[in-house]
Coordinates of C-alpha atoms and ligand atoms in Angstrom, one line a residue:
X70 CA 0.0 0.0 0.0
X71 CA 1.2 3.7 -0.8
X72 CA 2.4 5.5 2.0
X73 CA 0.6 8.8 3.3
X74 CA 3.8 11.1 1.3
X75 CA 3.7 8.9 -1.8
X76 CA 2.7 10.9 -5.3
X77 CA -1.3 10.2 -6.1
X78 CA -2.9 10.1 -9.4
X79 CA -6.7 10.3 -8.6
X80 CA -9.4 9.8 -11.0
X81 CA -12.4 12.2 -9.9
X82 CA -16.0 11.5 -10.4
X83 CA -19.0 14.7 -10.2
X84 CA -22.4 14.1 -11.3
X85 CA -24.4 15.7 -7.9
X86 CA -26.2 18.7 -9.8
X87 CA -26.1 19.7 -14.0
X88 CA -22.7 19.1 -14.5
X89 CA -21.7 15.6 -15.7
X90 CA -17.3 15.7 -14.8
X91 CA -14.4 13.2 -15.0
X92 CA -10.9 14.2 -13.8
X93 CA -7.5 13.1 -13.6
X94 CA -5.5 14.8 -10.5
X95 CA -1.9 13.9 -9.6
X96 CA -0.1 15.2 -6.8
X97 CA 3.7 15.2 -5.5
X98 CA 4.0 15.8 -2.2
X99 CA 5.8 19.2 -1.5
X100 CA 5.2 20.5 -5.2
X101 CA 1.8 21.8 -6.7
X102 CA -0.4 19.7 -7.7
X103 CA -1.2 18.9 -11.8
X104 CA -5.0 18.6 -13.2
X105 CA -3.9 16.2 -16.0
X106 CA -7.4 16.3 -17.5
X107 CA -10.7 17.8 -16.7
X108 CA -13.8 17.0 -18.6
X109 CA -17.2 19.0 -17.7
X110 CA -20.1 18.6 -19.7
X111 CA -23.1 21.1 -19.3
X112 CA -26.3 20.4 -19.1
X113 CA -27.8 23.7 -19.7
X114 CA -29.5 23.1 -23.2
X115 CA -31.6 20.0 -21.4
X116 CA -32.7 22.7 -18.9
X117 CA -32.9 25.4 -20.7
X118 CA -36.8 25.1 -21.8
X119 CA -37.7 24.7 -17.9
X120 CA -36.4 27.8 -16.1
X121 CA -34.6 25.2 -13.7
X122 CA -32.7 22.0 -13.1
X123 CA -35.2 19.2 -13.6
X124 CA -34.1 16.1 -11.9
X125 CA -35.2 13.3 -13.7
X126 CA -34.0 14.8 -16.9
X127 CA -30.5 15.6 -15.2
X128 CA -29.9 11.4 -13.8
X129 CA -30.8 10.5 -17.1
X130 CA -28.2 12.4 -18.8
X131 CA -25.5 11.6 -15.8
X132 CA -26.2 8.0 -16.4
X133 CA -25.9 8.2 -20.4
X134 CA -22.5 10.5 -20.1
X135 CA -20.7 9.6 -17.5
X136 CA -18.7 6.6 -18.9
X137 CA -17.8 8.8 -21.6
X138 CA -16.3 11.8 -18.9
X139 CA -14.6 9.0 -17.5
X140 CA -12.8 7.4 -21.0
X141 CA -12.2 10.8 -22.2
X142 CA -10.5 12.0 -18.9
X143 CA -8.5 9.0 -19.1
X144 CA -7.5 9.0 -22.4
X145 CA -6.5 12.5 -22.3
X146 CA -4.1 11.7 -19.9
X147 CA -2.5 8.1 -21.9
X148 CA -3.1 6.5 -18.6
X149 CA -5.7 4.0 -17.8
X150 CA -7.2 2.9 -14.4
X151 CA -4.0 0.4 -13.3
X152 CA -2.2 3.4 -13.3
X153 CA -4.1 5.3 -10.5
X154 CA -4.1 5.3 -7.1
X155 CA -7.5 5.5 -6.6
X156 CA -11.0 6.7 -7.5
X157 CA -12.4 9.6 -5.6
X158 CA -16.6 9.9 -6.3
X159 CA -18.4 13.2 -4.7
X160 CA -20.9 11.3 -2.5
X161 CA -23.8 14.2 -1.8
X162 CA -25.5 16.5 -1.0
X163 CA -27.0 17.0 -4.5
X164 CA -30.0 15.5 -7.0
X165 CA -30.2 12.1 -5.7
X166 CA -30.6 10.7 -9.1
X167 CA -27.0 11.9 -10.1
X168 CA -25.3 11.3 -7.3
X169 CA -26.3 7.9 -7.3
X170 CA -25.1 7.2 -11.0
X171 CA -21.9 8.7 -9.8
X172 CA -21.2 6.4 -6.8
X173 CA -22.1 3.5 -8.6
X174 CA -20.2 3.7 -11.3
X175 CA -17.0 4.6 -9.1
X176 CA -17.9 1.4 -6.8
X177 CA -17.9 -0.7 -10.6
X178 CA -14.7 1.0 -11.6
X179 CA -13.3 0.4 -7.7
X180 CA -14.9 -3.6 -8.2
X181 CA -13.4 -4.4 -11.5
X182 CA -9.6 -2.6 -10.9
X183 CA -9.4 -2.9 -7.3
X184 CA -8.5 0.5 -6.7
X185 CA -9.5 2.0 -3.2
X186 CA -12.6 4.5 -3.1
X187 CA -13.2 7.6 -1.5
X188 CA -16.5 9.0 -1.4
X189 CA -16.5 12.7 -1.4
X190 CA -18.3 15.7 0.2
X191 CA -19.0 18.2 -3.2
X192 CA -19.2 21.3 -1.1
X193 CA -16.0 20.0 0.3
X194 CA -14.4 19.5 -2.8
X195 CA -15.4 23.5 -3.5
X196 CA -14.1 24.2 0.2
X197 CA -10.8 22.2 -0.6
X198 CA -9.6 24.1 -4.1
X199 CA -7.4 26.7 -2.8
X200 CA -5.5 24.1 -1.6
X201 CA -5.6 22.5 -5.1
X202 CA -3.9 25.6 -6.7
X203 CA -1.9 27.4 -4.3
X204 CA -1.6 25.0 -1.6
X205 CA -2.9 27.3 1.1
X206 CA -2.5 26.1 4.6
X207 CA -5.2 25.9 7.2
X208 CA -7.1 27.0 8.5
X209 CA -8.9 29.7 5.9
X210 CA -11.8 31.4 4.8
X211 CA -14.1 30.4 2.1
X212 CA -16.8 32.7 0.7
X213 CA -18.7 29.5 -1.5
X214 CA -20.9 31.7 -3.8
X215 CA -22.9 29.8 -6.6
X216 CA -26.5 29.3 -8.0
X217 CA -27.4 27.3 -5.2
X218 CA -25.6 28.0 -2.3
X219 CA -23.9 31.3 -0.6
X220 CA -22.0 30.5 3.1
X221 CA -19.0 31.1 4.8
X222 CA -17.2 28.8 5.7
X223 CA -13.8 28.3 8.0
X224 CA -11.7 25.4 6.5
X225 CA -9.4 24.1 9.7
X226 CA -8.5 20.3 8.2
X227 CA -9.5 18.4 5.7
X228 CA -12.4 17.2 7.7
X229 CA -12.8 20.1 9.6
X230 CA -15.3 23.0 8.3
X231 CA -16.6 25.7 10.7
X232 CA -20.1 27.5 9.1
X233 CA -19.9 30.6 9.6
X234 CA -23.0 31.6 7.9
X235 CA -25.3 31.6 5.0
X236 CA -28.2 32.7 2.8
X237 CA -31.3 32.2 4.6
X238 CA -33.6 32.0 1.4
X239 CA -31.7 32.9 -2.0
X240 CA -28.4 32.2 -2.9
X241 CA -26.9 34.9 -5.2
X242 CA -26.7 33.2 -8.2
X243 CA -31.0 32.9 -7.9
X244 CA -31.3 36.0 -7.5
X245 CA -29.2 37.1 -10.6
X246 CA -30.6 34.4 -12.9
X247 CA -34.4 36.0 -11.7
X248 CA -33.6 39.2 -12.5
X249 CA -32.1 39.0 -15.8
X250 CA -35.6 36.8 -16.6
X251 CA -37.6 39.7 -15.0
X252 CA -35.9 42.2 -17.4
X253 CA -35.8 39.9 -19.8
X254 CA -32.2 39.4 -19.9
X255 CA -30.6 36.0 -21.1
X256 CA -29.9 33.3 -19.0
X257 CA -27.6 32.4 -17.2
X258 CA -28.4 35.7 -15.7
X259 CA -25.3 37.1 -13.9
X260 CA -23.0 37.9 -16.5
X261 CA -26.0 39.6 -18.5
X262 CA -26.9 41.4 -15.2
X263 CA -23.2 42.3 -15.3
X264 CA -22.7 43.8 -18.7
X265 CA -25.7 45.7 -18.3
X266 CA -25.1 47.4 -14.5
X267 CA -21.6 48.1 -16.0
X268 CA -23.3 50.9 -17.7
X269 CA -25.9 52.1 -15.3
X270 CA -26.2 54.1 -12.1
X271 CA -25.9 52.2 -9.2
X272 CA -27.5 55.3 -7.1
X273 CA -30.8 55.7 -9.4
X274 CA -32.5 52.8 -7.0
X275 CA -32.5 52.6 -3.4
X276 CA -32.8 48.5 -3.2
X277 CA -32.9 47.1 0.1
X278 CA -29.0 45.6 2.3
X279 CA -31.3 42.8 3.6
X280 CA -30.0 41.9 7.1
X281 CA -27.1 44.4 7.6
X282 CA -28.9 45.4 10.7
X283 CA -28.8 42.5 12.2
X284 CA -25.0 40.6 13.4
X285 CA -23.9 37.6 12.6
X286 CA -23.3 36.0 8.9
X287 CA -26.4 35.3 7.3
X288 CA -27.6 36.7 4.2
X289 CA -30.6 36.7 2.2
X290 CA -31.1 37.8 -0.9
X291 CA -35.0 37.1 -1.7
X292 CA -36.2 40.3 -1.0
X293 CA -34.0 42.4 -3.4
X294 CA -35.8 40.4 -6.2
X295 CA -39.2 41.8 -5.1
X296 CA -37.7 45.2 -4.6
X297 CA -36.2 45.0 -8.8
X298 CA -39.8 43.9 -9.1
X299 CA -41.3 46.6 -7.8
X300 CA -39.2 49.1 -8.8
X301 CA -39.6 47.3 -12.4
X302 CA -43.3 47.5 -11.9
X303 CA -43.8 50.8 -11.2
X304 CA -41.6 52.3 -14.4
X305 CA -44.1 50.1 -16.6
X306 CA -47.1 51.7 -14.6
X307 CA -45.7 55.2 -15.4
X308 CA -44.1 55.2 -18.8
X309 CA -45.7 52.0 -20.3
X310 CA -42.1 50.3 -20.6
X311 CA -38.8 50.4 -19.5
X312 CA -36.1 52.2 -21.8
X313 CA -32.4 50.6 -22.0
X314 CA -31.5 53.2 -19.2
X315 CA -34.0 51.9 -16.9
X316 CA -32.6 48.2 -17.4
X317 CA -29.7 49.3 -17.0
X318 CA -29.4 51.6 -14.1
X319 CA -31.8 48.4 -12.3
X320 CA -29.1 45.9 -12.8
X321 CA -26.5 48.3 -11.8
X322 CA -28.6 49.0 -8.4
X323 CA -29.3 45.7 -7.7
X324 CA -25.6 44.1 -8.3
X325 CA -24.2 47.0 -5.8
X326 CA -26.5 45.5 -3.4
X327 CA -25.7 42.1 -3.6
X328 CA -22.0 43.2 -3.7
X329 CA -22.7 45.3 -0.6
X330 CA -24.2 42.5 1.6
X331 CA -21.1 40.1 0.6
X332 CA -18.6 42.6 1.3
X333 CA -20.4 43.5 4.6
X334 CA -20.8 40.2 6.0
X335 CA -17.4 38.9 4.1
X336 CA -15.5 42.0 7.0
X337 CA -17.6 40.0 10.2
X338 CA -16.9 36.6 9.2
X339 CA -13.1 37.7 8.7
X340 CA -13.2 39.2 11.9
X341 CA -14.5 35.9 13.5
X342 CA -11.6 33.8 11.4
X343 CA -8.9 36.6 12.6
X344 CA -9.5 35.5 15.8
X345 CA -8.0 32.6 15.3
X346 CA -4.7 34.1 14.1
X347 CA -4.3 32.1 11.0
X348 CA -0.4 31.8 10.0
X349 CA -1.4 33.5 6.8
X350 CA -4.4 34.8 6.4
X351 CA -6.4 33.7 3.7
X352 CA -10.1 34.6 2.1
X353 CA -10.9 32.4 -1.0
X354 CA -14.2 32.7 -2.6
X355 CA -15.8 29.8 -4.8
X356 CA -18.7 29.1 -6.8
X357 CA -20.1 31.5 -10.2
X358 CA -20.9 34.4 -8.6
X359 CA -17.0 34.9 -8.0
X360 CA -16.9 35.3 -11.4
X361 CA -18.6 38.7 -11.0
X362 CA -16.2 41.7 -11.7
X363 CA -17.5 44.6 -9.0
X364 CA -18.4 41.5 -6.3
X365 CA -14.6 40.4 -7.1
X366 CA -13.0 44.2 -7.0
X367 CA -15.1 45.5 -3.7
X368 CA -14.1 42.1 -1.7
X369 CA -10.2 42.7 -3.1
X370 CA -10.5 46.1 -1.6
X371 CA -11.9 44.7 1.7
X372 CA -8.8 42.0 1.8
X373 CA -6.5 45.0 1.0
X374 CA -8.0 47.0 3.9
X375 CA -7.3 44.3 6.4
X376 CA -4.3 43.0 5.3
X377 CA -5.6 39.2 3.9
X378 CA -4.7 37.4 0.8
X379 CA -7.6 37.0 -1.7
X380 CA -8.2 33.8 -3.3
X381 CA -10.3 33.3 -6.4
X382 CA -9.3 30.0 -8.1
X383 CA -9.5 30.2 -12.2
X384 CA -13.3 30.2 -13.4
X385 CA -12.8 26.1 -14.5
X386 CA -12.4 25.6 -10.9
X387 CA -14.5 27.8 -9.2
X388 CA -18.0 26.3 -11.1
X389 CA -18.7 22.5 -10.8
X390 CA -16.0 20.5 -12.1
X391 CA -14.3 16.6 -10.8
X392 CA -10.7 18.2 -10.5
X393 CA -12.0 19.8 -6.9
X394 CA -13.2 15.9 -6.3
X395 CA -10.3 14.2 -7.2
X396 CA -7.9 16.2 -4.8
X397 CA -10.6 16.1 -2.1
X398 CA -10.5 12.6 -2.5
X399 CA -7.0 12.2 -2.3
X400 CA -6.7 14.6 0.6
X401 CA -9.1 12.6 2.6
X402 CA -7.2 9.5 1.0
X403 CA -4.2 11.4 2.5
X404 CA -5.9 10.7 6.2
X405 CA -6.5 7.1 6.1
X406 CA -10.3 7.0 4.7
X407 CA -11.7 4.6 2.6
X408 CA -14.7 3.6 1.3
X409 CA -16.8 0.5 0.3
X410 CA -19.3 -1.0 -1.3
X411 CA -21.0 0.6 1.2
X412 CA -20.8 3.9 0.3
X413 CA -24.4 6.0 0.5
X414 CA -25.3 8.7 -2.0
X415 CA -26.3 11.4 0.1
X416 CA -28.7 14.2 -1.0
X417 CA -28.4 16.2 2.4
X418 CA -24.9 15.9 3.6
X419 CA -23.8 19.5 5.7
X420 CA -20.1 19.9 5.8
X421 CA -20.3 21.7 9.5
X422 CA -22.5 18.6 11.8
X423 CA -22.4 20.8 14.2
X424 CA -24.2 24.2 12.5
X425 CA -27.9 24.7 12.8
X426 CA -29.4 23.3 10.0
X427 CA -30.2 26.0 7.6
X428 CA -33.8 26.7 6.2
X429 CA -34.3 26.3 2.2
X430 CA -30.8 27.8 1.5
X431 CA -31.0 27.9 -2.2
X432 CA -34.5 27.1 -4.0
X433 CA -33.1 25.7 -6.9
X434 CA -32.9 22.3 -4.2
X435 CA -29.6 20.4 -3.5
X436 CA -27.7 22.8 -6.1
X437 CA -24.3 23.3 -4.7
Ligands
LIG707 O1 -21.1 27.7 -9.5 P1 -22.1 27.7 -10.6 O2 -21.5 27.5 -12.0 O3 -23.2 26.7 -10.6 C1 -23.8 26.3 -9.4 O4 -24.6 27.1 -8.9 O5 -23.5 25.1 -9.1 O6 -22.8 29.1 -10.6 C2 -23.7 29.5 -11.5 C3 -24.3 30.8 -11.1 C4 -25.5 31.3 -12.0 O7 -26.6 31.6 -11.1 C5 -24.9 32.5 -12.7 O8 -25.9 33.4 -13.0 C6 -23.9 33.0 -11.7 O9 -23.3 31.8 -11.1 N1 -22.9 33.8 -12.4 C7 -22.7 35.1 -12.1 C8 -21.7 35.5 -13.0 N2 -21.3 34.5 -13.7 C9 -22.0 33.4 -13.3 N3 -23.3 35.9 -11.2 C10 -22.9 37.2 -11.2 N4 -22.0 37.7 -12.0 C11 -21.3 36.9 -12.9 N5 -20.4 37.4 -13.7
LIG708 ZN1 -20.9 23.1 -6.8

């Protein structure tokens, strides 16, 4: 058996939400690790005629593509499964349907090439990346920021993930995808929200800070969208329509307000991880909304102002991909874990046990 400090090549299996991703990770302890192949395929023109992520249509489609992620990953690489050191499979929380078709087609691949199994955590796999990349020592911050989910997090071990906070309703990516369709932007909505508040006046609309005025970390971002639809509303009731200034100067409005509450509640749950007097301290964000320009530039600024290092892995690694799983994997391989035939598919699966459980945080379901 490999010891705990021998080099790893993983093979990394994601199927928990509209993704459908195969990865090959290798890693040399005391250099960076290599993503030898990645392979994601989308899932967005399934969905795309039902404003959402419909689960039955999303297993079928993990269960048709996923051998194919998986030969394609490999072959990029020229290696094939003897050559591995293991198979790492994300296990939950997610669509049920896909996580399942996941973790039984790693326990197959475990079966036939007796390769050890690790079953993975996929909002640990997002928590684990900066490590991935820049090899960033514990413990740290993470800001995970996506369609379906929005919480801090602090990362102390590989295992270990304090919850700092979250959205209590929306996460921000919702919010963004509803109000491009409300102003009849395209979808996915954020970077059309984006391009259009790049050009508008963020002061024209006074949209709501939801929750600023009360401490702690929790967000929620539910009632800016009926805010953009008011204020939407009422231009229609007064003029009949909305002009391309009016779209405008709403996106710009509501993105500084979404920005705002990040930035706000990003300074408390940095004060709450300072405590700890990290070695070097770290704030890594995660998930599509990172992706956003002004959310990106106003959390630099607040990093800047209190002397932390920002952390925003390349776009490939910040949206669902089975790189993140693979080094997860082998990070928890790492530690001594295993799994077996008994592995579960999980579609709940909190990476802080010990946090209240949170109420519907993120519609969209199990999205992560
Ligand atoms: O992490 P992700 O690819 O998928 C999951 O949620 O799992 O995130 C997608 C979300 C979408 O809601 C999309 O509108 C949002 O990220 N997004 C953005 C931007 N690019 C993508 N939101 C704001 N600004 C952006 N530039
Ligand atoms: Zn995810």
């Amino acid at each position: 058996m490999k010891t705990m400090a021998a080099p790893l090549t993983f093979l990394g299996i994601e199927s928990s939400c509209d993704d459908t991703a195969a990865a090959v990770v290798r890693h040399v302890p005391g250099a960076a690790a290599q993503i030898l192949s990645s392979v994601v395929e989308g899932q967005v023109a399934l969905h795309a005629d039902f404003g959402g992520v419909v689960p039955e249509i999303a297993a079928r489609a993990h269960a048709e593509r996923l051998d194919h992620c998986v030969e394609a990953a490999l072959a990029q690489t020229g290696l094939s499964l003897r050559d591995l050191d293991g198979i790492a499979v994300t296990a939950g929380p997610g669509l049920i349907g896909g996580v399942l078709s996941g973790v039984m087609l790693a326990k197959g691949l475990a079966a036939a090439s007796g390769l050890p199994m690790v079953g993975v955590n996929h909002l640990a796999g997002h928590a684990l990346t900066p490590r991935l990349m820049d090899a960033v020592g514990f413990p740290y911050l993470m800001l995970l920021v996506s369609g379906g989910h929005c919480q801090f997090l602090i990362a102390k071990g590989v295992d270990e993930f304090q919850r700092l906070g979250g959205t209590i309703d929306d996460a921000p990516g919702e919010a963004f995808d509803k109000t491009a369709k409300l102003l009849g932007l395209a979808q996915p909505g954020g970077p059309a929200v984006q391009a259009e508040a790049a050009l508008g006046d963020t002061r024209r609309f006074a949209f709501p800070r939801p929750l600023l005025d009360r401490p702690g970390c929790d967000m929620s971002f539910s009632g800016l969208k009926t805010a953009l639809l008011r204020a939407r509303d009422a231009l229609v009731a007064e003029k009949g329509g909305l002009t391309v200034q009016d779209r405008r100067d709403l996106c710009a409005g509501f993105q500084e307000a979404v920005a705002d509450v990040l930035v706000e509640k990003s300074r408390r749950a940095l004060e709450v991880y300072l405590a700890l007097s990290p070695a070097v301290a770290v704030l890594a964000v995660a998930g599509g909304v990172a992706a956003n320009v002004v959310i990106r530039a106003k959390l630099m600024a607040l990093c800047d102002r209190t002397g932390v290092r920002f952390l925003a892995p390349p776009l490939a690694l910040c949206t669902d991909n089975a790189a993140m799983i693979a080094w997860a994997g082998m990070e928890r391989f790492r530690t001594g874990a295993r799994d077996d035939a008994a592995l579960v598919a999980r579609p709940r699966w909190p990476l802080d046990q010990t946090a209240a459980p949170m109420i519907g945080s993120g519609k969209k379901g199990a999205k992560a």
